[in-house]
Coordinates of C-alpha atoms in Angstrom, one line a residue:
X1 CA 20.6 11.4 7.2
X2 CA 18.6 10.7 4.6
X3 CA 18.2 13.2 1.6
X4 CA 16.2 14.8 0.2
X5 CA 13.0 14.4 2.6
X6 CA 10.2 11.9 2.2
X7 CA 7.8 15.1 1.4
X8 CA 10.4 16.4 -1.6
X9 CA 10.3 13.3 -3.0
X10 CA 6.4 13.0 -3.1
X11 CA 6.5 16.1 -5.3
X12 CA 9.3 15.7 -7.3
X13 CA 8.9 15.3 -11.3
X14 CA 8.6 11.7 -12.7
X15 CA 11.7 11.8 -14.9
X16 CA 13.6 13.6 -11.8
X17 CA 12.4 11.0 -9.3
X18 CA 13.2 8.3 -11.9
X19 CA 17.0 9.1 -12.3
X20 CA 17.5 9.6 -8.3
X21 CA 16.0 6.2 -7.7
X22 CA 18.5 4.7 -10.7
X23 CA 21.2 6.4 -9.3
X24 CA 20.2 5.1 -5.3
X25 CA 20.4 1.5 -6.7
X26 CA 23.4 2.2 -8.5
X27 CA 25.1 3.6 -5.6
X28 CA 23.7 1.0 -2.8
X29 CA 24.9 -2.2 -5.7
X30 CA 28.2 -0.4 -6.8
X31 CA 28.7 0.6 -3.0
X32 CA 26.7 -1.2 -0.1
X33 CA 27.7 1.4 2.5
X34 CA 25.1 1.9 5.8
X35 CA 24.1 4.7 4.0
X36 CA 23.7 4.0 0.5
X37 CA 21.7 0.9 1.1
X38 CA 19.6 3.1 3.3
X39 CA 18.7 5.5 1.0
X40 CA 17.7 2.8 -1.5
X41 CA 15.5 1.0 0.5
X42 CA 13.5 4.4 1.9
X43 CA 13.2 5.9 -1.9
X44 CA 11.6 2.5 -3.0
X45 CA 9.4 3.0 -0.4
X46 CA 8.7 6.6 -1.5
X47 CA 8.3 4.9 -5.2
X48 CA 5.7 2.6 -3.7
X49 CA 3.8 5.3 -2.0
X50 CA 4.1 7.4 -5.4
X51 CA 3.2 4.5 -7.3
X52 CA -0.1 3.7 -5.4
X53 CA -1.3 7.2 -5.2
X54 CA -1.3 7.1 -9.0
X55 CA -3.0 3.9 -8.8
X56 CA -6.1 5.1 -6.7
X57 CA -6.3 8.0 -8.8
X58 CA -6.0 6.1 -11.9
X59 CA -8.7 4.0 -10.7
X60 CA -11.2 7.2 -9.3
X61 CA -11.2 8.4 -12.5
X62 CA -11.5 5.9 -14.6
X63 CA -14.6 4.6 -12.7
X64 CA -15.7 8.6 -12.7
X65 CA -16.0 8.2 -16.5
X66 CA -16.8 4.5 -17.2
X67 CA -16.5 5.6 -20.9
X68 CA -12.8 5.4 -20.7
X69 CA -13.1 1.5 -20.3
X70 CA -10.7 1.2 -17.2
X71 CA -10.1 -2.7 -16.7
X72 CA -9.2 -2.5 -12.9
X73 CA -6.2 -3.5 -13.6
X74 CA -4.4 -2.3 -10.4
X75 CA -5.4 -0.6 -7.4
X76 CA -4.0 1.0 -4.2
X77 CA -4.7 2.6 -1.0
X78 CA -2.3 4.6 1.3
X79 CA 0.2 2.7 3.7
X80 CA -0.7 5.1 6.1
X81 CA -4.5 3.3 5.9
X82 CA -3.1 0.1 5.4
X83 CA -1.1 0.5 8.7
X84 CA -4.0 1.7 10.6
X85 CA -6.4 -1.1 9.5
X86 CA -3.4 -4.0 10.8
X87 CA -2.9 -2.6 13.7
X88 CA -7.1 -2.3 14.6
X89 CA -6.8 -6.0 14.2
X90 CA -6.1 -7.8 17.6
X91 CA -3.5 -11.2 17.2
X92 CA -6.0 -13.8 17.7
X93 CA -8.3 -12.3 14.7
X94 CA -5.4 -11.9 12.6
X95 CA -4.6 -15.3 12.8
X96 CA -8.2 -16.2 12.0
X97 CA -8.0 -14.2 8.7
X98 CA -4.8 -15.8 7.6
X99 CA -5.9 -19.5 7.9
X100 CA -9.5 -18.6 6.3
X101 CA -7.1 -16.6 3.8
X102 CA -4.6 -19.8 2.9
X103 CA -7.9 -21.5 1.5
X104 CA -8.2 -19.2 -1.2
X105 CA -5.4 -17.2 -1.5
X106 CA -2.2 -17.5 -3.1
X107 CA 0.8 -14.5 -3.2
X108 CA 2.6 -13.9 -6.4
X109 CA 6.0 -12.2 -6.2
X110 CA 7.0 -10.3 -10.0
X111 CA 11.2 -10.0 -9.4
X112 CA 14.1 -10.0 -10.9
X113 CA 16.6 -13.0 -10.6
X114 CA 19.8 -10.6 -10.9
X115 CA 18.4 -8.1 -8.5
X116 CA 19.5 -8.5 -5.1
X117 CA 16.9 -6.4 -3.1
X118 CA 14.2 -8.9 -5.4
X119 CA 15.8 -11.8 -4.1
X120 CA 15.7 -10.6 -0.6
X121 CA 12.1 -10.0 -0.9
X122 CA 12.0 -13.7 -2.0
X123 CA 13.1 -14.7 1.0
X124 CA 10.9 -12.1 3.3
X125 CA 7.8 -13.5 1.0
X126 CA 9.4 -17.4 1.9
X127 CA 9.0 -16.7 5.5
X128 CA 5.8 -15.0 5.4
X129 CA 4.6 -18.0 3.9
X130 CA 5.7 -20.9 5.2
X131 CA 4.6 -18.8 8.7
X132 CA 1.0 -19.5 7.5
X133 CA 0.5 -22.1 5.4
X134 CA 0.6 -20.0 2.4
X135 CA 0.9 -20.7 -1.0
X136 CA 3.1 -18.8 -3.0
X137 CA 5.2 -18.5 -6.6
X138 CA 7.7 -16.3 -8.2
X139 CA 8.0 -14.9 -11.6
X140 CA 10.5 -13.7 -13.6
X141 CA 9.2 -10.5 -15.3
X142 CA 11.3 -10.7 -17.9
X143 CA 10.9 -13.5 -18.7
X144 CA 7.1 -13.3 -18.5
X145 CA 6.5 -9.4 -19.7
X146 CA 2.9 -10.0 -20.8
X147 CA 1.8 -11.2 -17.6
X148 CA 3.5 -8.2 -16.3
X149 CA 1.5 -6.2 -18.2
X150 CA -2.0 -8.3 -17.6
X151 CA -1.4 -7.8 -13.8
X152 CA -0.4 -3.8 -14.0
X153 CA 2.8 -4.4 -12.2
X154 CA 4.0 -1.1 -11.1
X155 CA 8.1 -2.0 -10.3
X156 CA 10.0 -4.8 -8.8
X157 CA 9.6 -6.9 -6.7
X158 CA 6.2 -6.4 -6.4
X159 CA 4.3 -9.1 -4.8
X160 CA -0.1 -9.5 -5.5
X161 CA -2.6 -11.5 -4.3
X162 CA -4.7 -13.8 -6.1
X163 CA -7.7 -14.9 -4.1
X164 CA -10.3 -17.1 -5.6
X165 CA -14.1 -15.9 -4.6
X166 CA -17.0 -18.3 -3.4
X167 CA -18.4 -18.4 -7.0
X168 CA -15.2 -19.7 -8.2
X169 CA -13.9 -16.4 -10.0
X170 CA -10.4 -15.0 -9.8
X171 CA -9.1 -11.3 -8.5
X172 CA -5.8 -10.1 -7.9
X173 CA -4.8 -7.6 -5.3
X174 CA -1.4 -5.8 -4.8
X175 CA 0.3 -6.2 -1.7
X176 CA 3.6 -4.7 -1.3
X177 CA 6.2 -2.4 -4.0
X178 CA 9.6 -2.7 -3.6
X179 CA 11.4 -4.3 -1.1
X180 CA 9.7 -4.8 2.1
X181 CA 9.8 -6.4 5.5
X182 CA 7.7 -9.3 6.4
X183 CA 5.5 -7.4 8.9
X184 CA 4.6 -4.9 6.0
X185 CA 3.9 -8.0 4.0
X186 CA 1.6 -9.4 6.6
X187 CA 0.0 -5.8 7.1
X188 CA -1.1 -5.5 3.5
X189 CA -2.1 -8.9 3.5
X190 CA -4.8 -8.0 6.4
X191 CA -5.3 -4.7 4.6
X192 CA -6.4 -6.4 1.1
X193 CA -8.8 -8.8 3.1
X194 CA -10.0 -5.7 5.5
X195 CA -10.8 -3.0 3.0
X196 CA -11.4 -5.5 -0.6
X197 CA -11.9 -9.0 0.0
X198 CA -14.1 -9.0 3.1
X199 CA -16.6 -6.6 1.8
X200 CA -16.2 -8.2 -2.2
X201 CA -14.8 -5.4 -3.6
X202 CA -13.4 -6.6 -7.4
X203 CA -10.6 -4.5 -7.5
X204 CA -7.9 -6.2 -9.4
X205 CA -8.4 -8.2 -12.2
X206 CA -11.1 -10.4 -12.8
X207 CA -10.6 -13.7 -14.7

């Protein structure tokens, strides 16, 4: 059983929430039980929700009050809505968007080489890929922390979009935070076309 619940979590401090999720990734590295490795995974998820609930407010705001000079660097949505959107979307369409998607996207995973749960998304972001025809590259943040910072990168992995528009001009979208399966991948794939790049929406940074 996991503890404490998804909803404590949500409304836990930043600095308490921070230390729990160190200590989960301690515990599942130090000692890869059923559990442990369990609890990790479901509190990164609870970081991503976190994460891009911040994002979207970030965002409101900052577009509320233009004066602040928000760059769009990062923007979110709830899974909830993302999950909804996928799952409106029967399989032939789907399959539609993702081959008129390989001709301009490309997916971008930010990781950590000495991170096992990065490397694992590394492989769930392989599949994904070579399911569709998609291209796709991996960076080391650490190696790369200004890029890092250029694409708002929230925690690792994280994995973006970068989709290149009819007049030729750049946007990045993010996909997933934190370690996630492939059908989550493919959902927010279909959720960044749905709700951002099918209506051109420049959320995400504009080159």
């Amino acid at each position: 059983m996991f503890y404490p619940t998804t909803k404590t979590l949500m409304a836990m401090p930043a600095l308490q929430f921070k230390k729990l999720l160190k200590k989960f990734k301690y515990e599942s590295i130090s000692y890869p039980t059923e559990q442990n490795v369990y609890n990790y995974i479901k509190i990164q998820s609870v970081a991503g929700d976190r994460a891009r609930q911040y994002a979207y407010m970030w965002r409101y705001v900052m577009t509320k009050y233009p004066s602040l000079n928000y760059m769009n660097t990062h923007v979110g949505g709830s899974s909830q809505y993302r999950n909804i959107i996928s799952y409106q979307i029967n399989h032939n369409k789907k399959i539609e968007i993702y081959k008129k998607l390989r001709k301009r996207m490309g997916l971008v995973l930010f990781y950590n080489p000495s991170d096992p749960y990065s490397l694992q998304e590394l492989l769930q972001l392989k599949i994904v890929a070579n399911e569709y025809g998609f291209f796709y590259t991996k960076v080391n943040a650490e190696n790369h922390p200004n890029e890092v910072k250029r694409m708002g990168i929230i925690k690792l992995p994280e994995i973006i979009m970068i989709y290149k528009h009819s007049d030729g001009k750049l946007s990045h979208y993010p996909v997933t935070i934190g370690l996630r399966t492939q059908v989550k991948i493919k959902q927010n794939i279909l959720y960044d076309y749905e709700a951002f790049v099918k209506h051109k929406l420049n959320y995400g940074n504009k080159y």
